[in-house]
Tab-separated table of C-alpha atoms in Angstrom:
chain	number	residue	atom	x	y	z
A	94	MET	CA	58.677	236.557	82.352
A	95	SER	CA	55.283	238.211	82.564
A	96	GLY	CA	53.622	236.870	79.419
A	97	SER	CA	51.432	233.835	79.985
A	98	GLY	CA	52.612	231.944	76.898
A	99	GLU	CA	49.125	230.437	76.599
A	100	HIS	CA	47.379	233.409	75.015
A	101	GLN	CA	46.090	232.553	71.560
A	102	PRO	CA	45.479	235.542	69.271
A	103	HIS	CA	42.076	235.550	67.568
A	104	ARG	CA	43.783	235.547	64.166
A	105	ARG	CA	47.219	234.900	62.664
A	106	ARG	CA	49.221	238.079	62.810
A	107	TRP	CA	51.720	237.389	60.025
A	108	PRO	CA	49.830	237.886	56.746
A	109	TRP	CA	50.848	236.818	53.252
A	110	VAL	CA	52.810	240.020	52.987
A	111	VAL	CA	55.046	241.332	55.717
A	112	ALA	CA	55.333	244.961	54.661
A	113	GLY	CA	58.715	245.609	56.173
A	114	LEU	CA	57.454	244.646	59.624
A	115	ALA	CA	56.810	248.338	59.870
A	116	GLY	CA	53.847	248.095	57.566
A	117	ILE	CA	52.941	251.424	56.103
A	118	ALA	CA	55.988	253.642	55.924
A	119	VAL	CA	56.565	255.636	59.063
A	120	VAL	CA	56.043	259.123	57.673
A	121	SER	CA	56.915	262.249	59.595
A	122	VAL	CA	56.439	265.850	58.561
A	123	ALA	CA	59.904	267.319	58.583
A	124	ALA	CA	60.376	271.019	59.222
A	125	TYR	CA	61.975	273.107	56.532
A	126	ALA	CA	61.664	276.740	55.566
A	127	GLY	CA	59.282	277.920	52.887
A	128	GLU	CA	55.947	279.613	52.402
A	129	GLU	CA	54.370	276.477	50.927
A	130	GLN	CA	55.455	274.456	53.945
A	131	ASP	CA	53.998	277.024	56.339
A	132	GLU	CA	50.658	277.029	54.507
A	133	SER	CA	50.562	273.243	54.420
A	134	LEU	CA	51.329	272.857	58.114
A	135	ALA	CA	48.592	275.379	58.916
A	136	ALA	CA	46.142	273.377	56.787
A	137	LEU	CA	47.067	270.114	58.535
A	138	GLU	CA	46.641	271.766	61.935
A	139	ALA	CA	43.241	273.181	60.923
A	140	THR	CA	41.585	269.771	60.580
A	141	SER	CA	38.811	269.573	63.212
A	142	VAL	CA	35.790	267.533	64.324
A	143	ASP	CA	32.164	268.457	64.885
A	144	ALA	CA	31.945	267.426	68.545
A	145	SER	CA	28.156	267.181	68.337
A	146	THR	CA	28.582	264.112	66.095
A	147	LEU	CA	30.439	262.149	68.804
A	148	PRO	CA	30.523	259.527	70.237
A	149	GLN	CA	30.431	256.892	67.505
A	150	THR	CA	31.162	253.156	67.652
A	151	LEU	CA	31.960	251.796	64.221
A	152	PRO	CA	33.228	248.554	62.676
A	153	PHE	CA	36.570	248.220	60.993
A	154	ARG	CA	38.043	245.420	58.897
A	155	PHE	CA	41.339	243.938	60.061
A	156	VAL	CA	43.054	242.840	56.853
A	157	ALA	CA	46.661	241.658	56.560
A	158	GLY	CA	47.587	243.361	59.823
A	159	HIS	CA	45.986	246.718	58.956
A	160	LEU	CA	42.785	248.489	60.021
A	161	LEU	CA	40.448	249.522	57.190
A	162	MET	CA	37.634	252.016	57.776
A	163	ASP	CA	35.048	253.559	55.449
A	164	ALA	CA	34.697	257.333	55.149
A	165	LEU	CA	32.378	259.524	53.101
A	166	PRO	CA	33.976	262.600	51.492
A	167	GLU	CA	31.985	265.780	50.886
A	168	GLY	CA	29.733	265.451	47.836
A	169	SER	CA	30.124	261.680	47.534
A	170	THR	CA	27.241	259.211	47.781
A	171	GLU	CA	29.422	256.132	48.344
A	172	PRO	CA	31.948	255.667	51.172
A	173	ILE	CA	35.543	254.850	50.303
A	174	ASP	CA	38.018	252.835	52.364
A	175	PHE	CA	41.088	254.177	54.138
A	176	ILE	CA	43.743	252.644	56.379
A	177	LEU	CA	43.541	253.991	59.951
A	178	ASP	CA	47.080	255.182	60.672
A	179	SER	CA	48.051	257.007	63.848
A	180	GLY	CA	51.679	256.982	62.677
A	181	ALA	CA	51.348	259.348	59.704
A	182	PRO	CA	49.512	262.433	58.517
A	183	THR	CA	46.350	261.894	56.481
A	184	THR	CA	47.350	260.785	52.989
A	185	TYR	CA	45.342	260.826	49.761
A	186	SER	CA	45.857	258.978	46.522
A	187	ASP	CA	45.837	260.941	43.267
A	188	ARG	CA	42.432	259.457	42.469
A	189	THR	CA	40.933	260.563	45.792
A	190	ALA	CA	42.507	264.002	45.535
A	191	ASP	CA	41.183	264.489	41.996
A	192	ALA	CA	37.684	263.311	42.904
A	193	HIS	CA	37.226	265.025	46.263
A	194	GLY	CA	39.960	267.570	46.918
A	195	GLY	CA	40.509	271.187	46.025
A	196	GLU	CA	43.651	272.846	44.761
A	197	ALA	CA	46.908	272.088	46.529
A	198	VAL	CA	47.496	274.433	49.479
A	199	GLY	CA	51.255	273.920	49.487
A	200	GLN	CA	53.706	271.114	50.087
A	201	VAL	CA	55.443	269.344	52.926
A	202	ARG	CA	58.606	267.326	53.251
A	203	GLU	CA	58.064	263.776	54.502
A	204	GLN	CA	60.495	261.077	55.578
A	205	ALA	CA	59.662	257.416	54.964
A	206	ILE	CA	60.852	254.357	56.854
A	207	ASP	CA	63.429	253.528	54.168
A	208	GLY	CA	65.105	256.876	54.903
A	209	SER	CA	64.002	258.642	51.729
A	210	VAL	CA	62.742	262.232	51.924
A	211	LEU	CA	59.968	263.420	49.617
A	212	ASP	CA	58.426	266.826	48.908
A	213	VAL	CA	54.701	266.268	48.347
A	214	PRO	CA	51.641	268.476	47.739
A	215	VAL	CA	48.925	268.948	50.373
A	216	ILE	CA	45.219	269.151	49.534
A	217	SER	CA	42.162	269.600	51.764
A	218	ILE	CA	38.758	267.879	51.649
A	219	GLU	CA	35.986	270.045	53.093
A	220	THR	CA	34.341	267.292	55.166
A	221	LEU	CA	35.017	263.625	55.758
A	222	ALA	CA	32.346	261.611	57.590
A	223	ILE	CA	33.392	258.444	59.440
A	224	GLY	CA	30.054	256.914	60.289
A	225	ASP	CA	28.146	259.938	61.595
A	226	ALA	CA	31.297	261.569	62.977
A	227	VAL	CA	32.047	264.612	60.819
A	228	PHE	CA	35.601	265.905	60.390
A	229	LYS	CA	36.138	269.270	58.731
A	230	ASP	CA	38.872	270.712	56.505
A	231	VAL	CA	40.678	267.395	56.371
A	232	ALA	CA	44.068	268.229	54.894
A	233	GLY	CA	46.379	265.484	53.724
A	234	SER	CA	49.467	264.880	51.644
A	235	GLN	CA	48.893	263.641	48.104
A	236	ASN	CA	51.356	260.801	48.304
A	237	TRP	CA	49.748	257.353	48.297
A	238	VAL	CA	51.456	254.237	46.957
A	239	ALA	CA	51.632	253.253	43.290
A	240	PRO	CA	49.249	250.535	42.004
A	241	ASP	CA	52.088	247.984	41.789
A	242	ASN	CA	52.846	248.404	45.518
A	243	PRO	CA	51.365	245.575	47.641
A	244	LEU	CA	49.842	248.131	50.019
A	245	SER	CA	47.531	249.340	47.247
A	246	CYS	CA	45.654	246.039	47.695
A	247	LEU	CA	44.415	247.396	51.030
A	248	SER	CA	43.211	250.780	49.813
A	249	ASP	CA	43.295	252.778	46.605
A	250	ASN	CA	42.452	255.910	48.596
A	251	GLY	CA	45.041	256.420	51.322
A	252	LEU	CA	45.288	256.880	55.099
A	253	ILE	CA	43.157	258.439	57.808
A	254	GLY	CA	46.047	259.958	59.725
A	255	ALA	CA	47.030	261.533	63.005
A	256	ASN	CA	46.120	265.123	62.105
A	257	LEU	CA	42.483	263.966	61.845
A	258	MET	CA	42.612	261.508	64.740
A	259	LYS	CA	44.098	264.062	67.204
A	260	ASN	CA	40.713	265.782	67.500
A	261	ALA	CA	39.150	262.953	69.523
A	262	VAL	CA	39.620	259.877	71.703
A	263	TRP	CA	39.978	256.679	69.661
A	264	GLN	CA	39.412	253.305	71.317
A	265	ILE	CA	40.391	250.318	69.173
A	266	ASP	CA	38.945	246.928	70.141
A	267	TYR	CA	40.868	244.507	67.937
A	268	ALA	CA	39.042	241.389	69.140
A	269	ASN	CA	35.635	242.774	68.174
A	270	GLU	CA	36.925	244.863	65.242
A	271	GLU	CA	35.297	248.053	66.526
A	272	VAL	CA	36.503	251.634	66.930
A	273	THR	CA	34.842	254.095	69.316
A	274	ILE	CA	35.411	257.789	68.550
A	275	ALA	CA	34.576	260.065	71.498
A	276	SER	CA	35.190	263.571	72.769
A	277	SER	CA	36.375	262.242	76.121
A	278	ALA	CA	37.565	259.007	77.714
A	279	ASP	CA	35.002	259.521	80.492
A	280	GLY	CA	32.571	256.607	80.563
A	281	LEU	CA	34.612	254.381	78.248
A	282	ASP	CA	35.376	250.809	79.275
A	283	HIS	CA	38.968	249.502	79.309
A	284	ILE	CA	40.330	252.600	81.059
A	285	ASP	CA	40.283	252.060	84.838
A	286	ASP	CA	42.423	248.893	84.920
A	287	ALA	CA	44.506	249.638	81.833
A	288	ILE	CA	48.202	250.510	81.615
A	289	ALA	CA	48.310	254.322	81.316
A	290	LEU	CA	51.176	256.013	79.483
A	291	GLU	CA	51.638	259.698	78.862
A	292	PHE	CA	52.639	260.566	75.308
A	293	THR	CA	54.092	263.490	73.434
A	294	PHE	CA	54.207	264.452	69.777
A	295	THR	CA	56.398	266.658	67.664
A	296	SER	CA	53.766	268.951	66.112
A	297	ILE	CA	50.006	269.430	65.732
A	298	ALA	CA	50.464	268.974	61.984
A	299	SER	CA	51.899	265.475	62.506
A	300	PRO	CA	50.777	264.514	66.031
A	301	SER	CA	51.650	260.814	66.060
A	302	PRO	CA	51.959	259.755	69.733
A	303	LEU	CA	55.434	259.076	71.104
A	304	VAL	CA	55.472	256.802	74.171
A	305	ARG	CA	58.323	255.696	76.394
A	306	PHE	CA	58.988	252.210	77.777
A	307	GLY	CA	61.577	251.610	80.475
A	308	ALA	CA	64.342	249.384	79.093
A	309	GLY	CA	67.903	248.410	80.033
A	310	ASP	CA	69.773	251.382	81.485
A	311	GLY	CA	67.180	253.895	80.321
A	312	GLU	CA	64.164	254.001	78.065
A	313	LEU	CA	63.083	253.398	74.487
A	314	VAL	CA	60.877	255.826	72.583
A	315	PHE	CA	58.268	254.415	70.214
A	316	LEU	CA	55.934	256.034	67.702
A	317	LEU	CA	52.418	254.594	68.016
A	318	ASP	CA	51.602	253.363	64.525
A	319	THR	CA	48.244	251.706	63.833
A	320	GLY	CA	49.211	251.775	60.153
A	321	SER	CA	51.916	249.187	60.763
A	322	ASP	CA	51.579	245.407	60.748
A	323	GLY	CA	54.731	245.028	62.863
A	324	GLY	CA	55.471	244.701	66.557
A	325	LEU	CA	58.139	246.675	68.433
A	326	SER	CA	61.061	247.892	66.338
A	327	VAL	CA	63.959	250.293	66.930
A	328	ASN	CA	67.179	251.446	65.330
A	329	PRO	CA	70.096	249.294	66.623
A	330	ALA	CA	71.695	252.460	68.010
A	331	ASP	CA	68.739	252.848	70.392
A	332	LEU	CA	69.618	249.547	72.061
A	333	GLU	CA	73.271	250.551	72.285
A	334	ALA	CA	72.162	253.749	74.044
A	335	ILE	CA	70.568	251.701	76.846
A	336	GLY	CA	73.572	249.420	77.235
A	337	MET	CA	72.501	246.562	74.974
A	338	THR	CA	74.085	245.058	71.870
A	339	VAL	CA	72.348	243.136	69.137
A	340	ASP	CA	73.620	239.585	68.668
A	341	PRO	CA	74.313	239.237	64.914
A	342	ASP	CA	73.615	235.523	65.280
A	343	GLY	CA	70.259	236.141	66.990
A	344	PRO	CA	66.873	235.498	65.387
A	345	ALA	CA	66.594	237.442	62.141
A	346	ALA	CA	64.474	237.782	59.029
A	347	ASP	CA	65.208	239.232	55.605
A	348	VAL	CA	62.350	241.308	54.262
A	349	LEU	CA	61.131	243.086	51.154
A	350	GLY	CA	59.477	246.098	52.752
A	351	ALA	CA	56.584	247.990	51.200
A	352	GLY	CA	56.066	251.626	52.124
A	353	ILE	CA	54.949	254.913	50.674
A	354	ALA	CA	58.348	255.395	49.032
A	355	GLY	CA	58.133	251.976	47.316
A	356	ILE	CA	59.713	248.550	47.821
A	357	PHE	CA	62.984	248.191	49.694
A	358	GLU	CA	65.040	245.289	51.028
A	359	THR	CA	66.055	245.217	54.678
A	360	ALA	CA	66.872	242.836	57.502
A	361	LEU	CA	65.400	242.544	60.978
A	362	THR	CA	67.475	241.189	63.847
A	363	TYR	CA	65.698	240.625	67.162
A	364	ALA	CA	66.842	241.280	70.700
A	365	GLY	CA	65.187	240.192	73.941
A	366	VAL	CA	64.590	243.403	75.915
A	367	ASP	CA	63.342	243.622	79.508
A	368	LEU	CA	60.632	246.262	79.251
A	369	ASP	CA	58.777	248.277	81.870
A	370	ILE	CA	55.527	249.320	80.216
A	371	GLY	CA	53.833	251.709	82.599
A	372	GLY	CA	54.787	249.562	85.585
A	373	THR	CA	54.012	246.213	83.922
A	374	ALA	CA	57.057	244.057	83.166
A	375	ALA	CA	57.656	242.184	79.921
A	376	GLU	CA	60.849	240.165	80.190
A	377	ALA	CA	63.034	239.411	77.156
A	378	TYR	CA	60.356	240.827	74.866
A	379	PRO	CA	61.298	240.435	71.175
A	380	VAL	CA	62.195	243.832	69.716
A	381	ALA	CA	63.187	244.011	66.052
A	382	THR	CA	66.117	246.210	65.093
A	383	LEU	CA	65.731	248.044	61.790
A	384	PRO	CA	68.657	250.207	60.628
A	385	THR	CA	66.464	252.457	58.453
A	386	LEU	CA	64.383	253.640	61.419
A	387	ALA	CA	65.314	257.068	62.750
A	388	GLU	CA	67.461	256.937	65.868
A	389	GLY	CA	65.535	257.779	69.020
A	390	GLN	CA	62.138	256.911	67.559
A	391	GLY	CA	61.135	253.269	67.304
A	392	ASN	CA	57.811	251.946	66.094
A	393	ILE	CA	54.844	250.140	67.655
A	394	GLY	CA	52.535	248.367	65.227
A	395	ASN	CA	49.508	246.151	65.292
A	396	GLU	CA	51.384	242.929	65.995
A	397	PHE	CA	51.960	244.378	69.479
A	398	LEU	CA	48.816	246.502	69.789
A	399	ASP	CA	46.274	243.799	68.946
A	400	ASP	CA	47.043	242.125	72.287
A	401	PHE	CA	45.269	245.072	73.953
A	402	VAL	CA	42.193	247.226	73.793
A	403	VAL	CA	43.965	250.451	72.809
A	404	THR	CA	42.656	253.901	73.752
A	405	ILE	CA	44.434	256.962	72.343
A	406	ASP	CA	43.281	259.966	74.352
A	407	TRP	CA	44.691	262.862	72.328
A	408	PRO	CA	42.968	265.611	74.391
A	409	ASN	CA	44.797	264.410	77.527
A	410	GLU	CA	47.863	263.000	75.747
A	411	THR	CA	47.436	259.595	77.369
A	412	LEU	CA	47.588	256.097	75.901
A	413	TYR	CA	45.687	253.277	77.637
A	414	LEU	CA	46.626	249.651	76.976
A	415	ASP	CA	44.212	247.072	78.419
A	416	PRO	CA	45.792	243.607	77.948
A	417	VAL	CA	43.615	240.803	76.623
A	418	THR	CA	45.220	238.387	79.110
A	419	GLY	CA	43.057	237.705	82.122
A	420	ASP	CA	45.819	238.589	84.602
A	421	GLY	CA	46.864	241.878	83.004
A	422	SER	CA	50.261	240.588	81.857
A	423	ILE	CA	51.860	241.435	78.510
A	424	PRO	CA	51.157	238.558	76.096
A	425	THR	CA	53.958	236.654	74.441
A	426	PRO	CA	54.109	237.475	70.700
A	427	ALA	CA	53.418	234.742	68.198
A	428	VAL	CA	56.366	233.360	66.251
A	429	PRO	CA	56.634	234.565	62.657
A	430	ALA	CA	56.015	232.467	59.593
A	431	GLN	CA	59.076	230.884	58.005
A	432	ALA	CA	58.293	232.901	54.873
A	433	THR	CA	55.587	235.160	53.473
A	434	LEU	CA	54.559	236.263	49.994
A	435	SER	CA	54.741	239.673	48.361
A	436	TRP	CA	54.377	241.341	44.960
A	437	ASP	CA	57.205	242.974	43.010
A	438	GLY	CA	55.007	244.608	40.383
A	439	GLU	CA	55.177	241.645	38.012
A	440	ASP	CA	55.248	238.429	40.036
A	441	ILE	CA	54.333	236.922	43.377
A	442	VAL	CA	57.624	236.583	45.250
A	443	VAL	CA	58.970	235.500	48.633
A	444	GLY	CA	58.579	238.693	50.669
A	445	SER	CA	60.152	237.649	53.949
A	446	LEU	CA	62.325	234.770	55.074
A	447	ALA	CA	63.209	233.772	58.616
A	448	ARG	CA	66.901	232.967	58.697
A	449	GLU	CA	67.824	229.475	59.815
A	450	SER	CA	64.228	228.330	59.265
A	451	ALA	CA	63.603	224.953	57.657
A	452	VAL	CA	62.642	226.473	54.299
A	453	ALA	CA	65.680	228.792	54.293
A	454	GLN	CA	67.968	225.845	54.959
A	455	ALA	CA	66.195	223.930	52.184
A	456	GLY	CA	67.112	226.643	49.668
A	457	LEU	CA	64.172	229.078	49.554
A	458	ALA	CA	65.475	232.610	48.926
A	459	LEU	CA	64.117	236.107	49.475
A	460	GLY	CA	62.636	237.473	46.253
A	461	SER	CA	62.216	234.048	44.609
A	462	VAL	CA	59.369	234.063	42.085
A	463	VAL	CA	56.477	231.878	43.270
A	464	GLU	CA	54.478	230.088	40.571
A	465	ASN	CA	52.207	227.829	42.636
A	466	VAL	CA	50.563	228.241	46.049
A	467	ASP	CA	48.719	225.302	47.594
A	468	GLY	CA	48.198	223.725	44.186
A	469	VAL	CA	46.934	226.887	42.483
A	470	ASP	CA	48.900	228.066	39.445
A	471	TYR	CA	50.171	231.650	39.757
A	472	GLY	CA	52.716	231.483	36.932
A	473	GLU	CA	50.891	234.300	35.114
A	474	ALA	CA	49.508	236.015	38.192
A	475	SER	CA	47.993	239.480	37.937
A	476	ARG	CA	47.952	242.163	40.598
A	477	ASP	CA	44.320	241.219	41.304
A	478	ASP	CA	45.359	237.586	41.806
A	479	PHE	CA	47.955	238.682	44.328
A	480	CYS	CA	45.564	241.054	46.094
A	481	ALA	CA	43.076	238.201	46.534
A	482	LEU	CA	45.820	236.208	48.286
A	483	PHE	CA	46.949	239.189	50.346
A	484	THR	CA	43.518	240.140	51.646
A	485	GLY	CA	42.282	236.570	52.138
A	486	GLU	CA	42.637	234.445	55.244
A	487	THR	CA	46.184	233.300	55.901
A	488	PRO	CA	46.593	229.547	56.421
A	489	ALA	CA	48.825	228.319	59.227
A	490	ARG	CA	50.749	226.270	56.674
A	491	PHE	CA	50.938	226.502	52.901
A	492	ALA	CA	52.968	225.042	50.053
A	493	VAL	CA	54.817	227.069	47.426
A	494	THR	CA	56.606	226.100	44.239
A	495	THR	CA	59.176	228.540	42.866
A	496	ALA	CA	60.109	229.262	39.254
A	497	ASP	CA	63.014	226.772	39.432
A	498	GLY	CA	60.530	223.974	40.152
A	499	GLU	CA	61.441	223.501	43.818
A	500	SER	CA	58.608	223.079	46.348
A	501	TYR	CA	58.533	224.083	50.013
A	502	GLU	CA	56.124	223.575	52.903
A	503	VAL	CA	55.916	226.856	54.808
A	504	GLY	CA	54.759	226.960	58.416
A	505	PRO	CA	55.468	228.852	61.654
A	506	ALA	CA	59.150	229.409	62.457
A	507	ASP	CA	58.959	227.346	65.625
A	508	GLY	CA	61.677	228.194	68.125
A	509	PHE	CA	62.420	231.524	66.408
A	510	TYR	CA	62.717	233.415	69.721
A	511	ASP	CA	64.314	230.614	71.750
A	512	SER	CA	67.758	232.223	71.845
A	513	LEU	CA	66.319	235.334	73.548
A	514	ASP	CA	66.350	233.587	76.950
A	515	ARG	CA	62.587	233.474	77.158
């Protein structure tokens, strides 16, 4: 295998909440007939950048597997935070739309990772400044999560999406928590020796990059999704299409996912896939199978991406991945936690559970109400109490006590990937 096995990520990559292992819902703009749709797509395509304000190198905050950046809307004196999400169109909360947006210009139909399809309004903010970089006519869907959704802990404002990002080159340095926004990749570090992959996208209105990795008897297509806390995930049918089957007894986790459409329960079963990533091999790499993902379009999230300096060159439709390993190999992913915590709108609950882990065998169940964490009473926890846990530093090991009085010591799911012939 090509991964060194000795690479230590600069932070734990499984936060308190595993938001479906696809993080923010994968949202695509679906085509359907209608004047409102046409007007909305035109507005999304019209988003542009003032090239004279580039380049910019700016900090971001990496919180619970997501990238948070500040932006200043037209007429505002205080910046507001957004999640940086290459996997979705720009998205505004009702509060942000009311405070900074104009009248709705139409509506679009969007599909979330749980398979639901929503018709949502589109509004446009005249300018949005990210640092000194000025983006104009920033259209976005008015469709952010409800306050009881765990993802609202990250931002009350929404997503900076692909229809804004496509106007520039974005280089994401996870280790140093910096983003460089430039007109061109010329002169940027982490390009010459990086893995280079051409990408495509379905439309200018929703230009999330689609990249292809060699795999099995063919290839797998992945949507590049910086709004996701997950790794590599595909529909099980995608593996069948390249001559692979998913072992039902392989490593798996049950998950309460959190996305734009709300909370949903799903299961992830992992397969070890031999990947060719732009000529660099990654043998038996753990790929999660997720039945709710669209066939033919998997997902790449930050659990995979933060092992690289990532450069998304939209003008030239090229993705550069510069591995953090000294020898240029693809790092081995960290094992998941045995369990993580989530919020169901009323209580802190078990949000993910690795099957066959020690805590699962001891009786911990997905969705169990958690009343104590590391000696702190959360029996009457508020949303703010949960958000403080979610956005705080994740310990390598922690203790939970559930509503039935049982206590569990939760740590890494050691050996989780062992059956993948690594």
